[in-house]
mmCIF file of C-alpha atoms in Angstrom:
data_model
loop_
_atom_site.group_PDB
_atom_site.id
_atom_site.type_symbol
_atom_site.label_atom_id
_atom_site.label_comp_id
_atom_site.label_asym_id
_atom_site.label_seq_id
_atom_site.Cartn_x
_atom_site.Cartn_y
_atom_site.Cartn_z
ATOM 1 C CA MET C 183 -13.843 -29.273 -13.867
ATOM 2 C CA ASN C 184 -16.839 -29.554 -11.545
ATOM 3 C CA THR C 185 -17.687 -26.582 -9.363
ATOM 4 C CA ALA C 186 -16.922 -28.266 -6.055
ATOM 5 C CA ARG C 187 -13.403 -29.167 -7.241
ATOM 6 C CA ARG C 188 -12.869 -25.666 -8.612
ATOM 7 C CA THR C 189 -13.838 -24.151 -5.278
ATOM 8 C CA SER C 190 -11.557 -26.570 -3.465
ATOM 9 C CA LEU C 191 -8.593 -25.626 -5.661
ATOM 10 C CA LEU C 192 -9.116 -21.945 -4.970
ATOM 11 C CA VAL C 193 -9.205 -22.562 -1.228
ATOM 12 C CA VAL C 194 -6.067 -24.718 -1.441
ATOM 13 C CA ALA C 195 -4.297 -22.052 -3.526
ATOM 14 C CA VAL C 196 -4.946 -19.369 -0.970
ATOM 15 C CA SER C 197 -3.897 -21.623 1.910
ATOM 16 C CA LEU C 198 -0.667 -22.692 0.218
ATOM 17 C CA VAL C 199 0.382 -19.147 -0.577
ATOM 18 C CA ALA C 200 -0.452 -17.913 2.905
ATOM 19 C CA ALA C 201 1.779 -20.631 4.315
ATOM 20 C CA ALA C 202 4.591 -20.201 1.787
ATOM 21 C CA GLY C 203 5.104 -16.439 1.955
ATOM 22 C CA CYS C 204 7.556 -14.604 -0.268
ATOM 23 C CA ALA C 205 11.330 -14.903 -0.688
ATOM 24 C CA GLY C 206 11.809 -16.735 2.569
ATOM 25 C CA GLU C 207 9.570 -14.434 4.599
ATOM 26 C CA ARG C 208 5.932 -14.554 5.544
ATOM 27 C CA PRO C 209 4.521 -11.573 3.626
ATOM 28 C CA GLU C 210 1.400 -11.221 5.747
ATOM 29 C CA ALA C 211 0.557 -7.679 6.775
ATOM 30 C CA ARG C 212 0.319 -7.239 10.509
ATOM 31 C CA PRO C 213 -3.338 -6.894 11.551
ATOM 32 C CA THR C 214 -4.444 -3.646 13.095
ATOM 33 C CA THR C 215 -3.647 -3.712 16.806
ATOM 34 C CA VAL C 216 -6.664 -3.291 19.029
ATOM 35 C CA VAL C 217 -6.201 -1.332 22.239
ATOM 36 C CA THR C 218 -8.968 -0.432 24.651
ATOM 37 C CA ALA C 219 -8.798 3.244 25.570
ATOM 38 C CA THR C 220 -9.297 4.305 29.163
ATOM 39 C CA ALA C 221 -7.284 7.528 29.457
ATOM 40 C CA GLU C 222 -10.070 9.915 28.495
ATOM 41 C CA GLU C 223 -13.597 9.909 27.163
ATOM 42 C CA PRO C 224 -13.452 8.850 23.497
ATOM 43 C CA GLU C 225 -15.330 10.687 20.763
ATOM 44 C CA PRO C 226 -17.488 8.259 18.769
ATOM 45 C CA LEU C 227 -16.580 8.012 15.091
ATOM 46 C CA THR C 228 -19.530 9.384 13.110
ATOM 47 C CA LEU C 229 -20.054 10.557 9.541
ATOM 48 C CA ASP C 230 -19.789 14.156 10.774
ATOM 49 C CA VAL C 231 -16.518 13.432 12.557
ATOM 50 C CA ALA C 232 -15.089 11.838 9.409
ATOM 51 C CA ARG C 233 -16.146 14.828 7.288
ATOM 52 C CA ARG C 234 -14.598 17.230 9.790
ATOM 53 C CA GLU C 235 -11.336 15.311 9.989
ATOM 54 C CA PHE C 236 -11.038 14.980 6.224
ATOM 55 C CA ARG C 237 -11.466 18.764 5.827
ATOM 56 C CA THR C 238 -8.981 19.380 8.630
ATOM 57 C CA PHE C 239 -6.390 17.177 6.955
ATOM 58 C CA VAL C 240 -6.838 18.773 3.526
ATOM 59 C CA THR C 241 -6.502 22.290 4.952
ATOM 60 C CA ASN C 242 -3.429 21.571 7.051
ATOM 61 C CA GLU C 243 -1.733 19.480 4.400
ATOM 62 C CA ASP C 244 -1.982 22.385 1.969
ATOM 63 C CA VAL C 245 -0.668 24.884 4.534
ATOM 64 C CA ALA C 246 2.376 22.672 5.098
ATOM 65 C CA ARG C 247 3.009 22.081 1.400
ATOM 66 C CA ALA C 248 2.575 25.752 0.493
ATOM 67 C CA ALA C 249 5.159 26.702 3.123
ATOM 68 C CA GLY C 250 7.478 23.773 2.352
ATOM 69 C CA ASP C 251 7.238 22.935 6.056
ATOM 70 C CA GLU C 252 8.210 19.274 6.361
ATOM 71 C CA ARG C 253 7.797 19.156 10.130
ATOM 72 C CA LEU C 254 4.252 20.460 9.892
ATOM 73 C CA GLY C 255 3.470 18.099 7.021
ATOM 74 C CA LEU C 256 4.662 15.106 9.015
ATOM 75 C CA THR C 257 2.317 15.861 11.920
ATOM 76 C CA TRP C 258 -0.661 14.973 9.712
ATOM 77 C CA VAL C 259 0.572 11.610 8.400
ATOM 78 C CA SER C 260 1.590 8.250 9.869
ATOM 79 C CA ASP C 261 2.734 4.765 8.890
ATOM 80 C CA GLY C 262 3.838 4.507 5.267
ATOM 81 C CA GLU C 263 2.718 8.039 4.530
ATOM 82 C CA SER C 264 5.290 9.412 6.985
ATOM 83 C CA ALA C 265 8.275 8.013 5.088
ATOM 84 C CA LEU C 266 6.833 8.921 1.687
ATOM 85 C CA THR C 267 6.016 12.468 2.775
ATOM 86 C CA ALA C 268 9.495 13.042 4.206
ATOM 87 C CA ALA C 269 11.078 11.754 0.982
ATOM 88 C CA GLU C 270 8.850 14.033 -1.116
ATOM 89 C CA TYR C 271 9.865 17.153 0.828
ATOM 90 C CA ARG C 272 13.507 16.142 0.641
ATOM 91 C CA LYS C 273 13.393 15.664 -3.129
ATOM 92 C CA ALA C 274 11.691 19.026 -3.637
ATOM 93 C CA ALA C 275 14.407 20.725 -1.593
ATOM 94 C CA PHE C 276 17.160 18.882 -3.495
ATOM 95 C CA ASP C 277 15.693 19.872 -6.869
ATOM 96 C CA GLY C 278 14.904 23.422 -5.760
ATOM 97 C CA ASP C 279 11.235 22.930 -6.574
ATOM 98 C CA PRO C 280 8.151 23.697 -4.490
ATOM 99 C CA VAL C 281 6.439 20.724 -2.882
ATOM 100 C CA ARG C 282 3.493 19.739 -5.031
ATOM 101 C CA ARG C 283 0.097 20.768 -3.748
ATOM 102 C CA TYR C 284 -3.209 18.978 -4.217
ATOM 103 C CA GLU C 285 -6.740 20.063 -4.973
ATOM 104 C CA TYR C 286 -9.540 17.816 -3.746
ATOM 105 C CA GLY C 287 -13.083 17.322 -4.951
ATOM 106 C CA THR C 288 -16.029 16.121 -2.883
ATOM 107 C CA PRO C 289 -15.099 12.947 -1.022
ATOM 108 C CA GLU C 290 -17.212 9.850 -0.558
ATOM 109 C CA LEU C 291 -16.568 8.671 2.970
ATOM 110 C CA PHE C 292 -16.745 5.062 4.099
ATOM 111 C CA VAL C 293 -17.133 5.152 7.854
ATOM 112 C CA PRO C 294 -17.505 1.821 9.657
ATOM 113 C CA LYS C 295 -19.449 1.520 12.891
ATOM 114 C CA LEU C 296 -16.718 0.830 15.405
ATOM 115 C CA LYS C 297 -16.933 0.518 19.166
ATOM 116 C CA PRO C 298 -15.993 3.966 20.512
ATOM 117 C CA GLU C 299 -13.818 2.570 23.277
ATOM 118 C CA VAL C 300 -11.721 0.350 21.005
ATOM 119 C CA TYR C 301 -8.768 1.725 19.076
ATOM 120 C CA PRO C 302 -7.524 2.362 16.515
ATOM 121 C CA GLN C 303 -10.511 4.070 14.873
ATOM 122 C CA TRP C 304 -10.415 4.502 11.103
ATOM 123 C CA PHE C 305 -12.307 5.480 7.966
ATOM 124 C CA VAL C 306 -11.669 5.539 4.215
ATOM 125 C CA ALA C 307 -12.199 8.393 1.740
ATOM 126 C CA SER C 308 -12.529 8.102 -2.025
ATOM 127 C CA VAL C 309 -12.011 11.516 -3.586
ATOM 128 C CA PRO C 310 -11.023 13.168 -6.889
ATOM 129 C CA ARG C 311 -7.555 14.663 -6.414
ATOM 130 C CA SER C 312 -5.392 16.644 -8.806
ATOM 131 C CA VAL C 313 -1.930 18.203 -8.632
ATOM 132 C CA ARG C 314 -2.254 21.968 -8.585
ATOM 133 C CA GLY C 315 -0.997 23.472 -11.827
ATOM 134 C CA GLU C 316 -0.958 20.190 -13.735
ATOM 135 C CA GLU C 317 -3.684 19.724 -16.312
ATOM 136 C CA LYS C 318 -5.353 16.351 -16.663
ATOM 137 C CA SER C 319 -3.837 15.149 -13.388
ATOM 138 C CA THR C 320 -7.131 14.322 -11.672
ATOM 139 C CA ARG C 321 -7.233 10.815 -10.251
ATOM 140 C CA THR C 322 -9.374 9.090 -7.655
ATOM 141 C CA ALA C 323 -7.435 8.916 -4.406
ATOM 142 C CA MET C 324 -8.328 6.191 -1.926
ATOM 143 C CA MET C 325 -7.200 7.392 1.487
ATOM 144 C CA ALA C 326 -7.284 5.691 4.883
ATOM 145 C CA PHE C 327 -7.289 7.797 8.051
ATOM 146 C CA VAL C 328 -6.538 6.471 11.521
ATOM 147 C CA LEU C 329 -6.837 7.581 15.152
ATOM 148 C CA ARG C 330 -4.785 5.447 17.526
ATOM 149 C CA ALA C 331 -5.944 6.768 20.898
ATOM 150 C CA PRO C 332 -8.309 9.391 22.311
ATOM 151 C CA GLY C 333 -6.737 12.819 22.463
ATOM 152 C CA GLU C 334 -4.389 12.064 19.580
ATOM 153 C CA ARG C 335 -4.648 13.494 16.082
ATOM 154 C CA TRP C 336 -6.296 11.817 13.107
ATOM 155 C CA THR C 337 -3.607 11.114 10.517
ATOM 156 C CA LEU C 338 -3.413 9.873 6.945
ATOM 157 C CA SER C 339 -2.036 6.334 7.090
ATOM 158 C CA LEU C 340 -2.296 5.354 3.430
ATOM 159 C CA ALA C 341 -3.112 6.981 0.080
ATOM 160 C CA SER C 342 -3.476 5.093 -3.179
ATOM 161 C CA GLN C 343 -4.692 6.079 -6.643
ATOM 162 C CA LEU C 344 -7.325 4.208 -8.625
ATOM 163 C CA ALA C 345 -5.918 2.774 -11.845
ATOM 164 C CA PRO C 346 -7.151 4.644 -14.955
ATOM 165 C CA LYS C 347 -9.338 1.791 -16.210
ATOM 166 C CA ALA C 348 -10.267 0.295 -12.855
ATOM 167 C CA LYS C 349 -13.794 0.375 -11.481
ATOM 168 C CA GLU C 350 -14.242 1.161 -7.817
ATOM 169 C CA PRO C 351 -16.446 -1.467 -6.134
ATOM 170 C CA GLU C 352 -19.664 -0.446 -4.381
ATOM 171 C CA ILE C 353 -19.247 -0.380 -0.623
ATOM 172 C CA VAL C 354 -22.129 -1.740 1.461
ATOM 173 C CA LYS C 355 -23.771 0.975 3.592
ATOM 174 C CA ASP C 356 -26.625 0.756 6.066
ATOM 175 C CA ALA C 357 -29.696 3.006 6.181
ATOM 176 C CA GLU C 358 -27.735 5.643 8.119
ATOM 177 C CA GLY C 359 -24.896 5.698 5.620
ATOM 178 C CA TYR C 360 -22.333 3.718 7.599
ATOM 179 C CA ALA C 361 -20.055 1.227 5.881
ATOM 180 C CA THR C 362 -19.562 -2.374 6.984
ATOM 181 C CA ALA C 363 -16.083 -3.318 8.129
ATOM 182 C CA LEU C 364 -14.648 -6.797 7.657
ATOM 183 C CA THR C 365 -12.320 -8.482 10.100
ATOM 184 C CA THR C 366 -8.799 -9.244 8.929
ATOM 185 C CA SER C 367 -9.578 -12.972 9.183
ATOM 186 C CA ASP C 368 -12.951 -12.906 7.381
ATOM 187 C CA THR C 369 -13.442 -16.119 5.404
ATOM 188 C CA SER C 370 -16.475 -15.044 3.387
ATOM 189 C CA VAL C 371 -14.135 -13.468 0.829
ATOM 190 C CA LEU C 372 -11.811 -15.347 -1.492
ATOM 191 C CA ILE C 373 -8.655 -14.266 0.344
ATOM 192 C CA ARG C 374 -8.702 -13.420 4.027
ATOM 193 C CA PRO C 375 -7.983 -9.664 4.102
ATOM 194 C CA ARG C 376 -4.797 -10.014 6.145
ATOM 195 C CA GLU C 377 -3.422 -12.401 3.499
ATOM 196 C CA VAL C 378 -4.081 -10.183 0.472
ATOM 197 C CA PRO C 379 -0.667 -8.450 0.775
ATOM 198 C CA GLY C 380 1.078 -11.816 0.919
ATOM 199 C CA ILE C 381 -0.731 -13.062 -2.174
ATOM 200 C CA GLN C 382 0.353 -10.000 -4.140
ATOM 201 C CA ALA C 383 3.938 -10.258 -2.873
ATOM 202 C CA THR C 384 4.091 -13.888 -3.951
ATOM 203 C CA VAL C 385 2.763 -13.180 -7.456
ATOM 204 C CA ALA C 386 5.297 -10.360 -7.764
ATOM 205 C CA ALA C 387 8.111 -12.711 -6.721
ATOM 206 C CA GLU C 388 7.095 -15.819 -8.674
ATOM 207 C CA GLY C 389 5.164 -14.487 -11.661
ATOM 208 C CA PRO C 390 2.210 -15.896 -13.594
ATOM 209 C CA ASP C 391 3.127 -19.516 -12.867
ATOM 210 C CA SER C 392 2.826 -18.988 -9.119
ATOM 211 C CA VAL C 393 0.055 -20.777 -7.261
ATOM 212 C CA ALA C 394 -0.946 -17.305 -6.009
ATOM 213 C CA ALA C 395 -1.757 -16.285 -9.587
ATOM 214 C CA ARG C 396 -4.773 -18.621 -9.401
ATOM 215 C CA VAL C 397 -6.462 -16.193 -7.022
ATOM 216 C CA MET C 398 -5.102 -12.778 -8.077
ATOM 217 C CA LYS C 399 -5.285 -11.189 -11.509
ATOM 218 C CA ALA C 400 -2.249 -10.373 -13.604
ATOM 219 C CA GLY C 401 -1.466 -6.691 -13.926
ATOM 220 C CA PRO C 402 1.194 -3.965 -13.655
ATOM 221 C CA VAL C 403 1.599 -4.331 -9.877
ATOM 222 C CA THR C 404 1.405 -8.134 -9.680
ATOM 223 C CA THR C 405 2.958 -10.035 -12.589
ATOM 224 C CA GLY C 406 4.203 -6.665 -13.847
ATOM 225 C CA TYR C 407 6.544 -6.376 -10.864
ATOM 226 C CA TYR C 408 7.867 -9.845 -11.654
ATOM 227 C CA ASP C 409 8.559 -8.885 -15.273
ATOM 228 C CA LYS C 410 10.300 -5.651 -14.269
ATOM 229 C CA ALA C 411 12.573 -7.451 -11.835
ATOM 230 C CA ARG C 412 13.625 -9.963 -14.498
ATOM 231 C CA LYS C 413 14.293 -7.193 -17.043
ATOM 232 C CA ALA C 414 16.353 -5.249 -14.508
ATOM 233 C CA LYS C 415 18.544 -8.304 -13.969
ATOM 234 C CA ARG C 416 19.039 -8.808 -17.720
ATOM 235 C CA ARG C 417 19.934 -5.150 -18.287
ATOM 236 C CA ALA C 418 22.380 -5.150 -15.389
ATOM 237 C CA LYS C 419 24.391 -8.190 -16.460
ATOM 238 C CA PRO C 420 26.274 -6.702 -19.454
ATOM 239 C CA LYS C 421 27.129 -3.676 -17.271
ATOM 240 C CA GLY C 422 28.868 -5.885 -14.727
ATOM 241 C CA LEU C 423 26.082 -5.366 -12.199
ATOM 242 C CA THR C 424 23.635 -7.519 -10.261
ATOM 243 C CA VAL C 425 20.129 -6.565 -9.131
ATOM 244 C CA GLU C 426 18.084 -8.358 -6.487
ATOM 245 C CA THR C 427 14.541 -7.309 -5.556
ATOM 246 C CA VAL C 428 12.397 -8.543 -2.666
ATOM 247 C CA ILE C 429 8.836 -7.528 -1.778
ATOM 248 C CA THR C 430 7.809 -8.025 1.840
ATOM 249 C CA ALA C 431 5.083 -7.209 4.329
ATOM 250 C CA THR C 432 4.967 -4.007 6.373
ATOM 251 C CA PRO C 433 3.991 -3.468 10.017
ATOM 252 C CA TYR C 434 1.339 -0.955 8.947
ATOM 253 C CA PRO C 435 -2.408 -1.496 9.428
ATOM 254 C CA ILE C 436 -4.717 -2.745 6.724
ATOM 255 C CA PHE C 437 -8.270 -1.525 6.192
ATOM 256 C CA GLN C 438 -11.106 -3.696 4.870
ATOM 257 C CA LEU C 439 -14.702 -2.913 3.915
ATOM 258 C CA ARG C 440 -17.592 -5.046 2.686
ATOM 259 C CA THR C 441 -18.589 -4.534 -0.946
ATOM 260 C CA GLU C 442 -21.736 -5.433 -2.819
ATOM 261 C CA ASN C 443 -22.132 -9.097 -3.822
ATOM 262 C CA GLY C 444 -20.246 -10.345 -0.777
ATOM 263 C CA GLY C 445 -16.772 -9.118 -1.661
ATOM 264 C CA GLY C 446 -14.372 -6.786 0.091
ATOM 265 C CA LEU C 447 -12.173 -3.755 -0.526
ATOM 266 C CA VAL C 448 -8.775 -4.082 1.165
ATOM 267 C CA LEU C 449 -6.258 -1.235 1.553
ATOM 268 C CA TYR C 450 -2.692 -2.139 2.566
ATOM 269 C CA SER C 451 1.030 -1.536 2.036
ATOM 270 C CA LEU C 452 4.109 -3.493 0.966
ATOM 271 C CA PHE C 453 7.849 -2.853 1.051
ATOM 272 C CA ARG C 454 9.983 -3.349 -2.058
ATOM 273 C CA ASN C 455 13.718 -3.533 -1.362
ATOM 274 C CA SER C 456 16.376 -3.774 -4.055
ATOM 275 C CA VAL C 457 20.135 -4.160 -4.017
ATOM 276 C CA THR C 458 22.276 -3.180 -6.992
ATOM 277 C CA GLY C 459 25.875 -4.347 -6.780
ATOM 278 C CA VAL C 460 28.947 -5.012 -8.883
ATOM 279 C CA ARG C 461 29.702 -8.532 -10.021
ATOM 280 C CA ASP C 462 33.431 -8.260 -9.323
ATOM 281 C CA LYS C 463 33.472 -7.882 -5.544
ATOM 282 C CA GLU C 464 37.287 -8.038 -5.496
ATOM 283 C CA ASP C 465 37.637 -4.814 -7.498
ATOM 284 C CA ALA C 466 37.547 -2.068 -4.857
ATOM 285 C CA SER C 467 37.235 0.614 -7.533
ATOM 286 C CA ALA C 468 34.093 -0.898 -9.046
ATOM 287 C CA LYS C 469 31.018 1.072 -7.999
ATOM 288 C CA PRO C 470 27.421 0.914 -9.205
ATOM 289 C CA PRO C 471 26.192 4.229 -10.654
ATOM 290 C CA ILE C 472 23.755 6.326 -8.597
ATOM 291 C CA PRO C 473 20.362 6.451 -10.364
ATOM 292 C CA PRO C 474 18.935 9.984 -10.738
ATOM 293 C CA GLU C 475 15.788 9.086 -8.783
ATOM 294 C CA ILE C 476 17.772 8.521 -5.563
ATOM 295 C CA GLU C 477 20.360 11.301 -5.772
ATOM 296 C CA HIS C 478 18.446 13.327 -3.185
ATOM 297 C CA LEU C 479 18.761 10.478 -0.681
ATOM 298 C CA LEU C 480 22.552 10.069 -0.975
ATOM 299 C CA ASP C 481 25.558 12.360 -0.595
ATOM 300 C CA GLY C 482 26.824 11.698 -4.112
ATOM 301 C CA THR C 483 29.244 8.923 -3.211
ATOM 302 C CA VAL C 484 29.081 5.134 -3.020
ATOM 303 C CA GLU C 485 31.086 3.887 -0.063
ATOM 304 C CA GLY C 486 30.971 0.208 -0.886
ATOM 305 C CA ASN C 487 30.015 -1.765 -3.966
ATOM 306 C CA GLU C 488 26.247 -1.897 -3.434
ATOM 307 C CA ILE C 489 23.313 0.498 -3.425
ATOM 308 C CA HIS C 490 20.310 -0.427 -1.273
ATOM 309 C CA VAL C 491 16.951 1.133 -2.118
ATOM 310 C CA SER C 492 13.723 0.849 -0.112
ATOM 311 C CA GLU C 493 10.211 1.671 -1.329
ATOM 312 C CA THR C 494 6.846 1.838 0.376
ATOM 313 C CA LEU C 495 4.036 0.796 -1.954
ATOM 314 C CA GLN C 496 0.347 1.299 -1.155
ATOM 315 C CA PHE C 497 -2.587 -0.528 -2.698
ATOM 316 C CA ALA C 498 -6.296 -1.142 -2.745
ATOM 317 C CA ALA C 499 -7.573 -4.509 -3.931
ATOM 318 C CA TYR C 500 -10.995 -5.908 -4.676
ATOM 319 C CA ASP C 501 -11.361 -9.262 -2.924
ATOM 320 C CA PRO C 502 -14.339 -11.167 -4.375
ATOM 321 C CA ALA C 503 -16.704 -13.359 -2.415
ATOM 322 C CA ARG C 504 -15.545 -16.914 -1.860
ATOM 323 C CA PRO C 505 -17.284 -19.138 -4.438
ATOM 324 C CA LYS C 506 -19.922 -21.590 -3.265
ATOM 325 C CA GLU C 507 -20.342 -25.153 -4.398
ATOM 326 C CA GLU C 508 -23.693 -24.364 -5.987
ATOM 327 C CA ASP C 509 -22.180 -21.678 -8.241
ATOM 328 C CA GLY C 510 -22.753 -22.336 -11.925
ATOM 329 C CA GLU C 511 -20.680 -24.683 -14.045
ATOM 330 C CA GLY C 512 -18.393 -23.186 -16.652
ATOM 331 C CA GLU C 513 -17.890 -19.876 -14.860
ATOM 332 C CA GLU C 514 -14.395 -18.448 -14.566
ATOM 333 C CA PRO C 515 -12.988 -18.794 -11.045
ATOM 334 C CA PRO C 516 -13.010 -15.434 -9.258
ATOM 335 C CA LYS C 517 -9.748 -13.585 -8.682
ATOM 336 C CA ALA C 518 -8.741 -10.674 -6.515
ATOM 337 C CA ASP C 519 -7.829 -7.527 -8.431
ATOM 338 C CA VAL C 520 -5.420 -4.784 -7.342
ATOM 339 C CA ILE C 521 -7.278 -1.665 -8.484
ATOM 340 C CA ALA C 522 -5.237 1.164 -6.947
ATOM 341 C CA ASP C 523 -1.575 1.795 -6.244
ATOM 342 C CA ALA C 524 0.854 4.524 -5.194
ATOM 343 C CA GLY C 525 4.114 4.908 -3.329
ATOM 344 C CA GLY C 526 7.771 5.380 -4.059
ATOM 345 C CA ILE C 527 11.343 5.370 -2.792
ATOM 346 C CA TYR C 528 11.834 6.609 0.739
ATOM 347 C CA LYS C 529 15.349 5.433 1.629
ATOM 348 C CA ALA C 530 18.664 4.682 -0.075
ATOM 349 C CA SER C 531 22.052 3.768 1.318
ATOM 350 C CA THR C 532 25.507 2.664 0.185
ATOM 351 C CA PRO C 533 26.871 0.454 2.980
ATOM 352 C CA PRO C 534 30.594 -0.252 3.265
ATOM 353 C CA PRO C 535 31.897 -3.456 1.663
ATOM 354 C CA ARG C 536 31.155 -6.627 3.533
ATOM 355 C CA LYS C 537 34.218 -8.119 5.152
ATOM 356 C CA THR C 538 35.168 -11.528 3.823
ATOM 357 C CA PRO C 539 35.789 -14.030 6.635
ATOM 358 C CA SER C 540 39.474 -14.863 6.872
#
């Protein structure tokens, strides 16, 4: 295949997936909302400010976790981290365990030069993080912090963990040490940053034969999600159960930085919602069993014949530069690669049976 045609196919693949969405929905993450601040004099985001706010978060997060103070812990998080943090405190209380505490190493901060009067402001930290008391638990955490308006508090919006064998891309920095931010619609990268979540959601829904798989690598959180969903369905069938899983976009912000060689690092979230039900809807006594991992979110009973589970999943993906026509013949087409992930269940419910129309 000549290079020009290869490039064209990649562009078409991205465009088709962006238009198609996932499971009947458009799985495109909502771009960060821009609001001009006028209420009070804004503090410019600098490297020193980012260092200060990272230290402030780490200190206060540990105080809250040490005390098991959920309300205090929630004041330092936002977006997907709010739901995940609340669920973590609730599970610890249900199990009678202390909330896990973290120890942080020296962070590398990626601070973009943003206009001080335009909000939200944000920066990204890459830092070694371990669970206190757990040996060999150190992982690289990729954390995005956000400030939505002057006078408000910086909060942790997203936290993901670098995969064990993944390599973190080099972020472009200027002579002063500031990172370069991309726009959500940047077309110099293979996938426009705001469409990266949708590409992953589509691969997870459709598997390796999806058109989206032409531009995103296979892995545990792409084609792996597809495989897990199929296995869950097969395991459920002989038990008289059904399982349906859908991955969709979230309303949370995404964060994107320029990497070396023209690529980008994109941090974002997705929702994964699943419904486990009984096949025989006419049998009022038939109930799906409550999985141990959601016991803390339910009261021990199933009112109807379905269990609904919601997860917030958080990722970082390397988005390579869009190939050019003059690129060499015979080279493998570039693909985006999800290099970090985290998240978990934050909500479960057992709604009453649906009424059948008479």
